[in-house]
XYZ file of C-alpha atoms in Angstrom:
273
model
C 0.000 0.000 0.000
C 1.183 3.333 -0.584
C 0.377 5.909 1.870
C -0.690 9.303 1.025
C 0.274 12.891 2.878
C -3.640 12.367 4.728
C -2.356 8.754 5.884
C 1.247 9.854 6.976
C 0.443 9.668 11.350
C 1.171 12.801 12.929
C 1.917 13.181 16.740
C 3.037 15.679 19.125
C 4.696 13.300 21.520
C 6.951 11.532 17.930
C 6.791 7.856 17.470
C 7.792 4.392 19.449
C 7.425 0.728 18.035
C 5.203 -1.421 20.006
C 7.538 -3.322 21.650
C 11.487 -3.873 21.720
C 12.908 -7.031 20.777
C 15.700 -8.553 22.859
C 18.743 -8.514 21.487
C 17.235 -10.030 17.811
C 15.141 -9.346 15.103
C 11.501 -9.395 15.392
C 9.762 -12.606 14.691
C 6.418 -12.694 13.586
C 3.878 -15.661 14.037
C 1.617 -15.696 11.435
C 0.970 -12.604 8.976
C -1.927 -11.022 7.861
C -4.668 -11.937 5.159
C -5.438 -15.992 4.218
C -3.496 -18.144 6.414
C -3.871 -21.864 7.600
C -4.420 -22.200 11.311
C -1.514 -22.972 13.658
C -3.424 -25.705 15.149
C -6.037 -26.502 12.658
C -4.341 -26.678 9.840
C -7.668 -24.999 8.351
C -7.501 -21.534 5.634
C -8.783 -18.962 7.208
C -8.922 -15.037 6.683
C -6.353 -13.527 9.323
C -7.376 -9.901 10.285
C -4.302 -9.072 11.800
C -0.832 -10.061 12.780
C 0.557 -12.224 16.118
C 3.903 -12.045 17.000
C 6.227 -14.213 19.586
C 5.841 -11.861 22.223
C 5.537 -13.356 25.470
C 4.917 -11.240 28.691
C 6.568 -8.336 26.525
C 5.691 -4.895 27.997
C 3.811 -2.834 25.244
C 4.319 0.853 24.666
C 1.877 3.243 22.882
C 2.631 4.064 19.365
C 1.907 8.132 19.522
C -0.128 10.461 21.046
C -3.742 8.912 21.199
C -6.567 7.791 23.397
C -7.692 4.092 24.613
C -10.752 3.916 22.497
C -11.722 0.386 23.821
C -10.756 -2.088 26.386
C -12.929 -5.865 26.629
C -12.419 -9.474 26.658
C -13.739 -12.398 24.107
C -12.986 -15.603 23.518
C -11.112 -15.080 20.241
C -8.960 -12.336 21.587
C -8.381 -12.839 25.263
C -8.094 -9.390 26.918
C -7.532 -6.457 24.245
C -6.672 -2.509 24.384
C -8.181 -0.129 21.523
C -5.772 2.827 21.022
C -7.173 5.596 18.693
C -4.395 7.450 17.365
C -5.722 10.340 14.739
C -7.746 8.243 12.046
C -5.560 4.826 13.553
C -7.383 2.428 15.405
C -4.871 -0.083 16.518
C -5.824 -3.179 18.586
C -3.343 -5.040 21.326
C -4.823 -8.410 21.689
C -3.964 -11.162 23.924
C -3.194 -9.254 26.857
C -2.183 -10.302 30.407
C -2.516 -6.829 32.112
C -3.589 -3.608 30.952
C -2.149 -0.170 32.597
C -4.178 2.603 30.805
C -7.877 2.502 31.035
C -10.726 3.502 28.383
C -10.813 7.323 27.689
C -7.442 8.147 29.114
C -4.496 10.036 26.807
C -1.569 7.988 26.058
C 2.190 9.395 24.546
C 4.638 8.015 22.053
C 6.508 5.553 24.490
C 4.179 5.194 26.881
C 3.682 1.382 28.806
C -0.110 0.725 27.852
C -0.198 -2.898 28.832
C 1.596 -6.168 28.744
C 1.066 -9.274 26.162
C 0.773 -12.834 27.121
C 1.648 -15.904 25.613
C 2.002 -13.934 22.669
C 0.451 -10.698 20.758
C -2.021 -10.015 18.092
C -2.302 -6.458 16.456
C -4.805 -5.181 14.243
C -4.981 -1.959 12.801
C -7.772 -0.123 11.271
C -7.563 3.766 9.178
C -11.029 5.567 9.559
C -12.550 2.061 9.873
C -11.186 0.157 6.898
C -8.509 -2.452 8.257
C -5.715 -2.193 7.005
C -2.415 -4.737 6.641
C -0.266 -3.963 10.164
C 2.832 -4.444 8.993
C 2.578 -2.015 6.630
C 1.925 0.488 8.947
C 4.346 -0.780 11.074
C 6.486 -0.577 8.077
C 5.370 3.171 7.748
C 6.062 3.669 11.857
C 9.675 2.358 11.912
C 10.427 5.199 9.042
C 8.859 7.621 11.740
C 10.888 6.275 14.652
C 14.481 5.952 12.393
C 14.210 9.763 11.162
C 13.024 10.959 15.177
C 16.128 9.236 16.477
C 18.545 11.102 13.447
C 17.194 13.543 14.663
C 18.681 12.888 18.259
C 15.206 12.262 19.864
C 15.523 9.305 21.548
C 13.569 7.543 24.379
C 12.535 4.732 26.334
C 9.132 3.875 27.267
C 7.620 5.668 30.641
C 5.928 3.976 33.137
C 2.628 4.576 34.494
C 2.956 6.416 38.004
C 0.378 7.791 40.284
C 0.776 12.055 39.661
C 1.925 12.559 43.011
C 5.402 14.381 44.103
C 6.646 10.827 45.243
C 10.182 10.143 46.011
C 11.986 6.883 47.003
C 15.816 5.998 48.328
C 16.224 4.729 44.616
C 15.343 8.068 42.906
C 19.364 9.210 42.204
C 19.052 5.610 40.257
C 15.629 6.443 38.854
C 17.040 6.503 34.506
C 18.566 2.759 35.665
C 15.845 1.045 37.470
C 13.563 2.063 34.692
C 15.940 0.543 31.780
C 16.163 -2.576 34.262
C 12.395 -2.849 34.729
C 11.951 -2.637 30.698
C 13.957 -5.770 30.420
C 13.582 -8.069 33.532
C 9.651 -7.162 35.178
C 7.806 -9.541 33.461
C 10.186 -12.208 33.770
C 10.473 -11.105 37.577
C 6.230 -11.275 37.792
C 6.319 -14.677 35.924
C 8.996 -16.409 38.584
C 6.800 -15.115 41.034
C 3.761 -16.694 39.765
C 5.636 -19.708 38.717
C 7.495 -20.163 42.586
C 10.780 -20.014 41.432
C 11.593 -16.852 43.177
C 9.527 -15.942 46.200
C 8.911 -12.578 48.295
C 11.055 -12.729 51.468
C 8.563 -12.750 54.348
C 9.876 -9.709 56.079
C 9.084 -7.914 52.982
C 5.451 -9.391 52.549
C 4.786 -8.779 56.621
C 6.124 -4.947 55.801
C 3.638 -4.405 52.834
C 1.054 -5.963 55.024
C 1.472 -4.047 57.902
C 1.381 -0.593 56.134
C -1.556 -1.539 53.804
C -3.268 -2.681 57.494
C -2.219 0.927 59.322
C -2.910 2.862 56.153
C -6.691 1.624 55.812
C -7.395 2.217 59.520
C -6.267 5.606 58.709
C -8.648 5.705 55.884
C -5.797 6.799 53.444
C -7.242 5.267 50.615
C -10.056 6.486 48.089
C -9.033 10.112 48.622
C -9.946 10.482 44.753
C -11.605 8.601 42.170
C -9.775 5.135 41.108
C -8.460 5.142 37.858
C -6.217 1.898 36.520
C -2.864 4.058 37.524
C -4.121 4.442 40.620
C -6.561 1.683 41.753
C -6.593 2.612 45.767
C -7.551 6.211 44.645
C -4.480 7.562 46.823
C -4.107 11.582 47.343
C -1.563 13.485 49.215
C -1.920 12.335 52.867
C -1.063 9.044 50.731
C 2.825 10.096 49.692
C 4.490 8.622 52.697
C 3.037 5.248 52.013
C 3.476 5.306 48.745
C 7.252 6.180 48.890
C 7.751 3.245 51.734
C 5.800 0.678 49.295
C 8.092 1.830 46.613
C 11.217 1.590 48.576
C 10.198 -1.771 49.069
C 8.912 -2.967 46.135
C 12.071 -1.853 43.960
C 14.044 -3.182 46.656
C 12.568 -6.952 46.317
C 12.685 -6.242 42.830
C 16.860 -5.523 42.988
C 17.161 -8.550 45.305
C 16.075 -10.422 42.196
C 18.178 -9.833 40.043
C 20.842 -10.029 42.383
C 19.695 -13.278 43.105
C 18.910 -14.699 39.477
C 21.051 -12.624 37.337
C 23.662 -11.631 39.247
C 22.685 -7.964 38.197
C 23.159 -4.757 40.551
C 22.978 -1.394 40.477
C 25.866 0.561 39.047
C 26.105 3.196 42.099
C 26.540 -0.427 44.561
C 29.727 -0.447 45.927
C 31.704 -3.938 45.674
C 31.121 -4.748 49.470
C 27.263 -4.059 49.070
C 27.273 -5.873 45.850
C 28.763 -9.042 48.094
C 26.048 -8.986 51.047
C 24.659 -11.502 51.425
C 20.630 -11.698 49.662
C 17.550 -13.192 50.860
C-alpha cells in the first residue's frame, strides 16, 4: 500500500514501536490476510498479525486515546488505542495499565502481552495490513532518532510528588524494569523466586495501618491508581516503593547476578535473601 500525505500519522509526543525485541530481530507468528491455522491446519482469513511476544511490555505508538478495552474468547483481553484516524488493537493481553478514555504518549507502557500478541490496525474504519503500517512507523521512529530524539518507554505512576531511596538511580531502574519485570512477575507466579517474608509482613502491615487511617479512596480510582491515593497518601506510597524496587533488585541479584551501578563492591557481596 502506498500511503498518502492524509495517511502519513502525525503526533506531538513523535513515534515508538510497540515493543522492543531482545537482542534479535523481530519474529512474527503468522501474517496477515489468508493463512492456515496454527493448530487446525484450516484456511482462514487472518485480520491481523501475532507475534512471539511473550509477557513483553507494550508501549503506545503516539499520542492517542484508549478507544476500547474488553475481553472475548477469540482475543483474550484487548486494548483499543485511537491514534488520529488509527485504530490499533493489542490483543492477547495479560494486564492492561491505561484505562478507556485516558491520553496515552509516544513511548508510553499501555499494557503487557501474554503468551504472545495479536495487532490489528484499522484507518477511519477500513482495516488495514499492520505491517505495513508498522512498516510506515519504523520510518517515523528511524528519522526521530537522526534527529537525536531518543527515548525509552515511561511507566505509568500515580501524579503525586513521590520520592523513594532509589530516585538518584531512577534513569537505571527504569531501563532494568523494561527488560527483567515480566520475567520477575512470571517467577513469582511460577514459585521459582519468592517474596522474602519480612518484605510481605512490611507491605502488610502498612496496607493494614494505612486503611485504619482511611488513606485510601481520597480520589476517584483510575487503573494508575486503583486505591484512589491523594496526598496524605505520599508517605506510604514512597515506603511501598522503597520496598517494592528493593525486592525487585534482590532479584536480580539473586537470578542474574545484576546490581545497580552506584553499589559499591562490598554491598554488591552482602549476602541476599
Amino acid at each position: 500500500m502506498h500511503y498518502t500525505q492524509e495517511m502519513m500519522l502525525q503526533s506531538t509526543s513523535g513515534y515508538c514501536m510497540p515493543f522492543e525485541e531482545r537482542d534479535k530481530d523481530v519474529e512474527m507468528s503468522l501474517g496477515y490476510g489468508r493463512q492456515k491455522h496454527p493448530k487446525t491446519g484450516e484456511m482462514f482469513f487472518h485480520h491481523g498479525i501475532d507475534f512471539k511476544a511473550r509477557r513483553y511490555i507494550l508501549a503506545a505508538l503516539a499520542t492517542g486515546t484508549v478507544s476500547g478495552i474488553g475481553s472475548d474468547a477469540v482475543h483474550g483481553v484487548y486494548q483499543v488505542i485511537r491514534y488520529g484516524d488509527y485504530e490499533v488493537t493489542y490483543s492477547h493481553l495479560s494486564n492492561v495499565f491505561v484505562n478507556f478514555g485516558q491520553p496515552v504518549k509516544a513511548g508510553q507502557v499501555v499494557s503487557v502481552s501474554d503468551e504472545l500478541l495479536h495487532m490489528e490496525v484499522k484507518f477511519k474504519g477500513q482495516e488495514l495490513n499492520p505491517l505495513e503500517f508498522l512498516t510506515m512507523l519504523y520510518g517515523n521512529v528511524k528519522a526521530m532518532q537522526k534527529n537525536g530524539n531518543v527515548f525509552t518507554p515511561e511507566f505509568v505512576t500515580i501524579d503525586l510528588d513521590v520520592h523513594n531511596m532509589y530516585d538518584k538511580d531512577q534513569k537505571e531502574v527504569e531501563d532494568l524494569m523494561m527488560r527483567f519485570y515480566p520475567s520477575y512477575m512470571e517467577d513469582m507466579l511460577h514459585g521459582t523466586y519468592t517474596v522474602p517474608k519480612h518484605t510481605e509482613q512490611a507491605l502488610r502491615n502498612i496496607f493494614t495501618v494505612s486503611a485504619m487511617k482511611e488513606y485510601f479512596y481520597e480520589t476517584l480510582p483510575s487503573m494508575a491508581n486503583p486505591l484512589g491515593m491523594g496526598t496524605r497518601s505520599i508517605p506510604l506510597a514512597e515506603k511501598v516503593q522503597n520496598l517494592l524496587i528493593g525486592d525487585f533488585l534482590n532479584y536480580l541479584a539473586l537470578r542474574h547476578q545484576i546490581f545497580l551501578s552506584s553499589l559499591s563492591t562490598l554491598e554488591k557481596k552482602k549476602p541476599k535473601t
